[in-house]
CSV table of C-alpha atoms in Angstrom, one decimal:
chain,number,residue,atom,x,y,z
L,16,MET,CA,-58.6,75.4,-134.3
L,17,PRO,CA,-55.3,73.9,-135.3
L,18,GLN,CA,-55.8,73.2,-139.3
L,19,SER,CA,-58.3,75.2,-141.7
L,20,LEU,CA,-61.2,73.7,-142.2
L,21,THR,CA,-62.0,75.0,-146.0
L,22,HIS,CA,-61.1,72.0,-147.5
L,23,ALA,CA,-60.6,69.5,-144.7
L,24,ILE,CA,-62.6,66.0,-145.4
L,25,GLY,CA,-63.0,63.0,-143.1
L,26,VAL,CA,-66.0,60.4,-142.2
L,27,ILE,CA,-67.5,59.2,-139.4
L,28,ALA,CA,-69.0,56.2,-139.3
L,29,ASP,CA,-70.2,53.5,-136.7
L,30,LEU,CA,-70.3,50.1,-135.4
L,31,ALA,CA,-72.7,47.0,-135.7
L,32,GLY,CA,-72.4,46.4,-131.8
L,33,PRO,CA,-71.4,46.7,-128.5
L,34,GLU,CA,-68.0,45.4,-128.9
L,35,LEU,CA,-65.5,45.4,-132.0
L,36,THR,CA,-65.1,43.0,-134.0
L,37,SER,CA,-62.1,41.8,-136.1
L,38,ALA,CA,-63.7,43.6,-139.8
L,39,ASP,CA,-64.3,46.7,-137.5
L,40,HIS,CA,-60.4,46.1,-136.5
L,41,ASP,CA,-59.8,46.6,-140.4
L,42,PHE,CA,-63.0,49.4,-141.0
L,43,LEU,CA,-61.1,51.5,-138.4
L,44,GLN,CA,-57.2,51.6,-139.5
L,45,GLN,CA,-58.8,53.6,-143.1
L,46,PRO,CA,-56.8,57.4,-142.1
L,47,GLU,CA,-59.9,58.4,-144.1
L,48,LEU,CA,-61.9,57.9,-140.8
L,49,CYS,CA,-61.4,61.0,-138.0
L,50,GLY,CA,-64.7,59.6,-136.2
L,51,LEU,CA,-67.2,57.0,-134.8
L,52,ILE,CA,-71.0,57.7,-133.2
L,53,PHE,CA,-72.2,55.8,-131.3
L,54,PHE,CA,-75.9,54.2,-131.4
L,55,ALA,CA,-78.4,52.5,-128.6
L,56,ARG,CA,-77.4,49.1,-129.8
L,57,ASN,CA,-73.7,50.2,-129.2
L,58,TYR,CA,-74.7,50.4,-125.9
L,59,GLN,CA,-75.2,47.8,-122.2
L,60,SER,CA,-73.7,49.6,-119.2
L,61,PRO,CA,-71.2,52.2,-118.7
L,62,GLN,CA,-68.6,49.6,-117.8
L,63,GLN,CA,-69.4,48.4,-121.3
L,64,LEU,CA,-69.3,51.4,-122.8
L,65,GLN,CA,-66.1,52.4,-121.2
L,66,GLU,CA,-64.4,49.2,-122.6
L,67,LEU,CA,-65.8,49.5,-126.3
L,68,THR,CA,-64.3,53.4,-126.2
L,69,ALA,CA,-61.2,52.1,-124.6
L,70,ALA,CA,-61.1,49.3,-127.4
L,71,ILE,CA,-61.2,51.9,-129.8
L,72,ARG,CA,-58.7,54.4,-128.6
L,73,GLU,CA,-55.9,51.6,-128.4
L,74,LEU,CA,-56.7,51.3,-132.4
L,75,ARG,CA,-56.9,55.1,-133.2
L,76,PRO,CA,-56.6,57.5,-130.5
L,77,ASP,CA,-57.7,60.8,-132.6
L,78,LEU,CA,-60.6,59.1,-133.7
L,79,LEU,CA,-63.8,61.5,-132.2
L,80,LEU,CA,-66.2,59.5,-130.4
L,81,CYS,CA,-69.7,60.6,-130.6
L,82,ALA,CA,-73.2,60.3,-129.5
L,83,ASP,CA,-76.4,61.7,-129.6
L,84,GLN,CA,-77.3,62.4,-125.7
L,85,GLU,CA,-79.8,65.4,-125.9
L,86,GLY,CA,-82.2,63.8,-123.9
L,87,GLY,CA,-85.6,62.9,-123.8
L,88,ARG,CA,-86.7,61.0,-127.2
L,89,VAL,CA,-83.3,61.1,-127.9
L,90,GLN,CA,-81.0,59.9,-125.5
L,91,ARG,CA,-78.8,56.8,-126.6
L,92,PHE,CA,-77.5,55.8,-123.1
L,93,ARG,CA,-79.6,55.2,-120.6
L,94,THR,CA,-79.3,52.5,-117.8
L,95,GLY,CA,-76.6,53.7,-115.8
L,96,PHE,CA,-77.5,57.8,-117.2
L,97,THR,CA,-79.5,60.0,-116.0
L,98,ARG,CA,-82.7,60.3,-117.8
L,99,LEU,CA,-83.0,63.7,-119.4
L,100,PRO,CA,-86.0,65.2,-119.8
L,101,PRO,CA,-87.3,66.7,-123.0
L,102,MET,CA,-85.3,70.1,-123.7
L,103,LEU,CA,-88.8,71.6,-124.3
L,104,THR,CA,-89.5,70.9,-120.7
L,105,LEU,CA,-88.0,74.2,-120.1
L,106,GLU,CA,-89.6,76.3,-121.4
L,107,GLN,CA,-92.0,75.8,-119.4
L,108,ILE,CA,-89.9,77.1,-116.5
L,109,TYR,CA,-88.4,79.8,-118.4
L,110,HIS,CA,-91.9,81.7,-118.8
L,111,ARG,CA,-92.4,81.4,-115.1
L,112,ASN,CA,-89.0,81.7,-114.3
L,113,PRO,CA,-86.3,82.6,-116.5
L,114,PRO,CA,-83.1,82.7,-114.3
L,115,GLU,CA,-84.2,79.1,-112.7
L,116,ALA,CA,-84.4,77.7,-116.5
L,117,LEU,CA,-80.9,79.0,-117.2
L,118,GLU,CA,-79.5,77.8,-114.0
L,119,LEU,CA,-81.2,74.3,-114.9
L,120,ALA,CA,-80.1,73.8,-118.5
L,121,GLN,CA,-76.6,74.6,-117.6
L,122,GLU,CA,-76.7,72.4,-114.9
L,123,LEU,CA,-78.5,69.8,-117.4
L,124,GLY,CA,-75.7,70.5,-119.9
L,125,TRP,CA,-72.4,69.6,-117.7
L,126,LEU,CA,-74.4,66.3,-116.6
L,127,MET,CA,-75.4,65.0,-119.8
L,128,ALA,CA,-71.4,66.0,-121.5
L,129,ALA,CA,-70.1,64.4,-117.7
L,130,GLU,CA,-71.8,61.0,-117.6
L,131,VAL,CA,-71.0,60.8,-121.4
L,132,ARG,CA,-67.3,61.8,-121.5
L,133,ALA,CA,-66.7,59.7,-118.0
L,134,CYS,CA,-67.5,56.5,-120.4
L,135,GLY,CA,-64.7,57.4,-123.2
L,136,VAL,CA,-67.3,59.8,-125.1
L,137,HIS,CA,-66.0,63.2,-126.2
L,138,LEU,CA,-69.0,64.5,-127.9
L,139,SER,CA,-72.9,64.8,-127.8
L,140,PHE,CA,-74.4,66.4,-131.1
L,141,ALA,CA,-76.0,69.1,-128.9
L,142,PRO,CA,-77.9,71.4,-128.8
L,143,VAL,CA,-80.9,71.5,-130.9
L,144,LEU,CA,-81.6,75.0,-131.9
L,145,ASP,CA,-83.9,74.5,-133.9
L,146,ILE,CA,-87.3,76.5,-133.4
L,147,GLU,CA,-90.1,74.7,-132.5
L,148,ARG,CA,-93.3,75.3,-134.6
L,149,ASP,CA,-95.6,72.8,-133.7
L,150,VAL,CA,-95.4,70.9,-137.6
L,151,SER,CA,-92.6,69.0,-137.7
L,152,ARG,CA,-92.1,65.3,-136.8
L,153,VAL,CA,-88.8,65.1,-136.0
L,154,ILE,CA,-87.7,68.4,-133.8
L,155,GLY,CA,-90.8,68.8,-131.7
L,156,ASP,CA,-90.4,68.5,-127.6
L,157,ARG,CA,-86.6,68.3,-128.6
L,158,ALA,CA,-86.2,71.9,-129.3
L,159,PHE,CA,-85.5,74.2,-126.1
L,160,GLY,CA,-88.7,76.7,-127.2
L,161,HIS,CA,-90.9,78.3,-130.0
L,162,ALA,CA,-89.5,81.7,-130.1
L,163,ALA,CA,-85.4,82.6,-130.9
L,164,GLU,CA,-84.5,84.4,-128.0
L,165,THR,CA,-85.8,81.4,-125.2
L,166,VAL,CA,-84.2,79.2,-127.7
L,167,THR,CA,-80.7,81.1,-128.1
L,168,ARG,CA,-81.0,82.4,-124.2
L,169,LEU,CA,-81.5,78.0,-123.1
L,170,ALA,CA,-79.2,76.5,-125.6
L,171,GLY,CA,-76.4,79.1,-124.3
L,172,ALA,CA,-76.5,78.2,-120.8
L,173,PHE,CA,-76.5,74.2,-121.6
L,174,ILE,CA,-73.4,74.7,-123.8
L,175,ALA,CA,-72.1,76.3,-120.5
L,176,GLY,CA,-72.6,73.6,-118.9
L,177,MET,CA,-71.6,71.4,-121.4
L,178,GLN,CA,-68.0,73.3,-121.8
L,179,GLN,CA,-67.7,72.8,-117.9
L,180,ALA,CA,-67.2,69.3,-118.1
L,181,GLY,CA,-65.3,69.8,-121.3
L,182,MET,CA,-67.2,69.0,-123.9
L,183,ALA,CA,-67.5,71.1,-127.4
L,184,ALA,CA,-71.2,72.2,-128.7
L,185,VAL,CA,-72.4,71.2,-132.0
L,186,GLY,CA,-75.5,73.2,-133.1
L,187,LYS,CA,-78.1,71.8,-135.6
L,188,HIS,CA,-80.1,71.8,-137.5
L,189,PHE,CA,-78.9,74.8,-139.4
L,190,PRO,CA,-80.9,76.6,-140.9
L,191,GLY,CA,-83.7,75.6,-138.7
L,192,HIS,CA,-85.4,72.1,-139.4
L,193,GLY,CA,-88.9,73.1,-137.1
L,194,ALA,CA,-90.8,74.5,-139.7
L,195,VAL,CA,-91.3,71.7,-141.9
L,196,ALA,CA,-93.9,68.5,-141.2
L,197,ALA,CA,-91.6,65.8,-143.0
L,198,ASP,CA,-89.4,64.0,-141.1
L,199,SER,CA,-85.6,64.3,-143.1
L,200,HIS,CA,-85.0,60.7,-142.0
L,201,LEU,CA,-88.0,59.2,-144.1
L,202,ALA,CA,-88.7,62.1,-147.0
L,203,LEU,CA,-87.0,65.2,-148.5
L,204,PRO,CA,-88.7,68.3,-146.5
L,205,VAL,CA,-89.0,71.0,-148.0
L,206,ASP,CA,-89.7,74.7,-146.4
L,207,GLU,CA,-91.5,77.6,-148.7
L,208,ARG,CA,-91.1,79.9,-146.4
L,209,PRO,CA,-89.7,83.5,-147.1
L,210,TRP,CA,-86.1,84.9,-146.5
L,211,PRO,CA,-87.1,87.2,-143.3
L,212,GLN,CA,-89.0,84.2,-141.7
L,213,LEU,CA,-86.0,82.5,-142.8
L,214,GLN,CA,-83.7,84.7,-140.4
L,215,THR,CA,-85.9,84.1,-137.8
L,216,ASP,CA,-84.9,80.3,-137.8
L,217,ILE,CA,-81.6,81.3,-138.3
L,218,ALA,CA,-80.9,84.0,-135.3
L,219,PRO,CA,-80.1,81.2,-132.4
L,220,PHE,CA,-76.9,80.1,-134.8
L,221,ALA,CA,-76.1,83.0,-135.7
L,222,ALA,CA,-76.3,84.7,-131.8
L,223,LEU,CA,-73.8,81.5,-130.6
L,224,ILE,CA,-71.8,81.7,-133.4
L,225,GLN,CA,-70.9,85.4,-132.7
L,226,SER,CA,-70.6,84.5,-128.8
L,227,GLY,CA,-68.0,81.9,-129.8
L,228,LEU,CA,-69.8,79.2,-128.3
L,229,LEU,CA,-70.4,76.9,-131.3
L,230,ALA,CA,-67.3,74.6,-132.3
L,231,GLY,CA,-69.2,72.7,-134.9
L,232,ILE,CA,-72.7,72.8,-137.1
L,233,MET,CA,-74.5,70.4,-138.7
L,234,PRO,CA,-77.1,71.3,-141.8
L,235,ALA,CA,-80.4,70.2,-142.4
L,236,HIS,CA,-81.6,67.9,-144.8
L,237,VAL,CA,-84.3,70.4,-145.7
L,238,VAL,CA,-84.7,72.3,-149.0
L,239,TYR,CA,-85.3,76.5,-148.7
L,240,PRO,CA,-86.7,77.5,-152.0
L,241,ALA,CA,-86.0,81.4,-151.0
L,242,VAL,CA,-82.5,81.0,-151.2
L,243,ASP,CA,-81.0,77.4,-152.6
L,244,PRO,CA,-84.4,75.8,-154.9
L,245,GLN,CA,-82.2,72.5,-156.2
L,246,TYR,CA,-79.9,71.5,-153.1
L,247,THR,CA,-80.8,70.9,-149.2
L,248,ALA,CA,-78.7,73.3,-146.7
L,249,GLY,CA,-76.0,70.2,-146.5
L,250,PHE,CA,-75.1,69.9,-149.8
L,251,SER,CA,-75.8,74.0,-150.8
L,252,ALA,CA,-72.6,76.0,-151.0
L,253,LEU,CA,-75.4,79.2,-150.8
L,254,TRP,CA,-75.7,78.0,-147.6
L,255,LEU,CA,-72.6,76.7,-146.0
L,256,GLN,CA,-70.1,79.0,-148.1
L,257,GLU,CA,-72.1,82.2,-148.6
L,258,ILE,CA,-74.4,82.3,-145.9
L,259,LEU,CA,-72.3,80.1,-142.4
L,260,ARG,CA,-68.8,80.6,-143.7
L,261,ARG,CA,-69.1,84.3,-145.4
L,262,GLN,CA,-72.5,86.2,-143.6
L,263,LEU,CA,-72.0,84.5,-140.0
L,264,GLN,CA,-68.5,84.1,-140.1
L,265,PHE,CA,-68.4,80.7,-138.9
L,266,GLY,CA,-64.7,79.5,-138.7
L,267,GLY,CA,-65.7,76.1,-136.9
L,268,LEU,CA,-66.4,72.6,-138.4
L,269,ILE,CA,-69.3,72.0,-140.8
L,270,PHE,CA,-70.9,68.1,-140.0
L,271,SER,CA,-72.8,66.7,-142.7
L,272,ASP,CA,-75.9,65.2,-141.0
L,273,ASP,CA,-76.3,61.7,-141.7
L,274,LEU,CA,-75.9,60.4,-145.6
L,275,SER,CA,-78.3,57.8,-145.3
L,276,MET,CA,-81.1,59.7,-144.6
L,277,ALA,CA,-83.6,59.5,-146.8
L,278,GLY,CA,-83.1,63.5,-147.5
L,279,ALA,CA,-80.1,63.0,-148.5
L,280,ALA,CA,-80.6,60.5,-151.1
L,281,SER,CA,-81.4,64.0,-153.5
L,282,ALA,CA,-78.2,63.9,-154.1
L,283,GLY,CA,-77.9,59.9,-155.9
L,284,ASP,CA,-75.8,57.2,-154.5
L,285,TYR,CA,-72.9,57.5,-151.4
L,286,ALA,CA,-70.3,58.6,-153.6
L,287,GLY,CA,-72.3,61.3,-154.8
L,288,ARG,CA,-73.4,62.5,-151.6
L,289,ALA,CA,-70.3,62.3,-150.0
L,290,GLN,CA,-69.0,64.8,-153.1
L,291,ALA,CA,-72.0,67.0,-152.8
L,292,ALA,CA,-71.6,67.5,-149.6
L,293,ALA,CA,-67.5,68.0,-149.5
L,294,ALA,CA,-68.6,70.4,-152.7
L,295,ALA,CA,-70.9,72.6,-150.4
L,296,GLY,CA,-68.6,72.8,-147.5
L,297,ALA,CA,-68.9,70.3,-144.8
L,298,ASN,CA,-66.2,69.0,-143.3
L,299,ALA,CA,-67.0,65.7,-141.5
L,300,LEU,CA,-68.8,63.4,-143.6
L,301,LEU,CA,-71.4,61.4,-141.7
L,302,VAL,CA,-73.3,58.0,-142.3
L,303,CYS,CA,-74.9,55.5,-140.3
L,304,ASN,CA,-76.4,52.3,-140.2
L,305,ASP,CA,-74.8,50.8,-143.7
L,306,ARG,CA,-71.3,49.6,-143.5
L,307,VAL,CA,-70.9,49.2,-147.2
L,308,ALA,CA,-72.7,52.6,-147.1
L,309,ALA,CA,-69.8,53.7,-144.8
L,310,GLN,CA,-67.1,52.6,-147.5
L,311,GLN,CA,-68.3,53.9,-150.1
L,312,VAL,CA,-68.2,57.2,-148.0
L,313,ILE,CA,-64.7,56.6,-147.5
L,314,ASP,CA,-63.7,55.9,-150.9
L,315,ALA,CA,-65.3,59.0,-152.0
L,316,ALA,CA,-63.1,60.7,-149.4
L,317,ARG,CA,-60.0,58.9,-150.2
L,318,GLY,CA,-60.7,60.0,-154.2
L,319,LEU,CA,-61.0,63.4,-153.2
L,320,ARG,CA,-57.9,63.8,-151.2
L,321,ALA,CA,-56.2,62.0,-153.9
L,322,ALA,CA,-57.2,64.2,-156.5
L,323,GLY,CA,-55.7,67.0,-154.4
L,324,GLU,CA,-59.1,68.9,-153.5
L,325,PHE,CA,-59.3,68.0,-149.8
L,326,THR,CA,-57.1,68.2,-147.4
L,327,ALA,CA,-57.0,65.4,-144.3
L,328,LEU,CA,-59.9,66.2,-141.4
L,329,SER,CA,-58.2,65.6,-137.9
L,330,LEU,CA,-60.8,65.9,-135.1
L,331,ALA,CA,-59.0,64.9,-132.4
L,332,TYR,CA,-58.8,68.5,-131.1
L,333,LEU,CA,-62.2,68.2,-130.3
L,334,GLN,CA,-61.7,65.5,-127.9
L,335,GLY,CA,-61.2,67.8,-125.2
L,336,PRO,CA,-60.0,66.8,-121.1
L,337,ALA,CA,-58.2,63.4,-121.4
L,338,THR,CA,-60.8,61.9,-118.1
L,339,THR,CA,-63.4,63.3,-116.9
L,340,VAL,CA,-65.1,62.4,-113.7
L,341,VAL,CA,-68.3,62.9,-112.4
L,342,ASP,CA,-69.4,64.7,-109.4
L,343,ALA,CA,-71.6,62.9,-107.6
L,344,ALA,CA,-72.8,65.2,-105.1
L,345,ARG,CA,-73.7,67.5,-108.2
L,346,GLN,CA,-75.3,65.0,-110.4
L,347,GLN,CA,-77.4,63.7,-106.9
L,348,GLN,CA,-78.9,66.8,-106.6
L,349,ILE,CA,-79.6,67.5,-110.1
L,350,ARG,CA,-81.6,64.3,-110.2
L,351,GLN,CA,-83.4,64.7,-106.9
L,352,ARG,CA,-84.1,68.4,-108.7
L,353,LEU,CA,-85.4,66.2,-112.1
L,354,ALA,CA,-87.3,64.0,-110.2
L,355,ALA,CA,-89.1,66.9,-108.0
L,356,LEU,CA,-89.8,68.3,-111.7
L,357,TRP,CA,-91.8,64.9,-112.7
L,358,GLN,CA,-94.1,65.1,-109.9
L,359,GLU,CA,-95.0,68.7,-110.7
């Protein structure tokens, strides 16, 4: 890692459509911007995505280009890409044949990462490390399992596949979003469980940190009163600095979850959210679906840097290899396995 992340901040924002506009050209030139995240509205075909990412690289070759390409419900690029199953599908296989499930998890991690990277996107925010408890409206079948050991092993195999394709892994949503019903995109969830139960949810994060498999972590917009009754994990120095940094010894990148989500509104306006996330220990401030809000977060980051409180964040070290070529034979073999899986 080329820099200390203790006081480094930058902003990850998005684009309105499938190609760059003149307004985008001006927006992208701001040095506080260190990455972009793509959504389904930015995608039409693999060729179009390759052209878009190439155009962005011409302007800002240092930007980290990201997406949520988990599989199942959360897959931004679909037509022309392999339709990945929900990760909870792997749990069913794991219960009857652990080696088969782990091998398939690794293959899915490779396939996801290879296909995305072949189009010029560097990073997918994956894997989901939440433990599914059959109550969450937003996690559900995005999780790898109902037990910490299952999640840890399957997600670890998935990461191994991602790494084969040259992609870093970002675990989410620390310390665990699976035990609250509310969707933090729409509300402010509160997880009332005591600390010993929260430790169960932390276990996959802790194990994969210890194994050195996580380049980044994204905290949840959830309040956990047993640790911090005032702030969500993403705005809490207790969670990010005391527990994640000091106790779990995580030295990688902390991405805020989207600051435009309803769960982030507790920190005030967008400048307030940016300042709160940075003060808590987040490095990359993610703001989506609102260009005005993104500019406010960029302005806030600029002010924090100008005051000497924070240094500039570069995410270029997470871009991975310059090019990725998909192994067509391996891709086809995995697709055939998935087709057979759907027929079971």
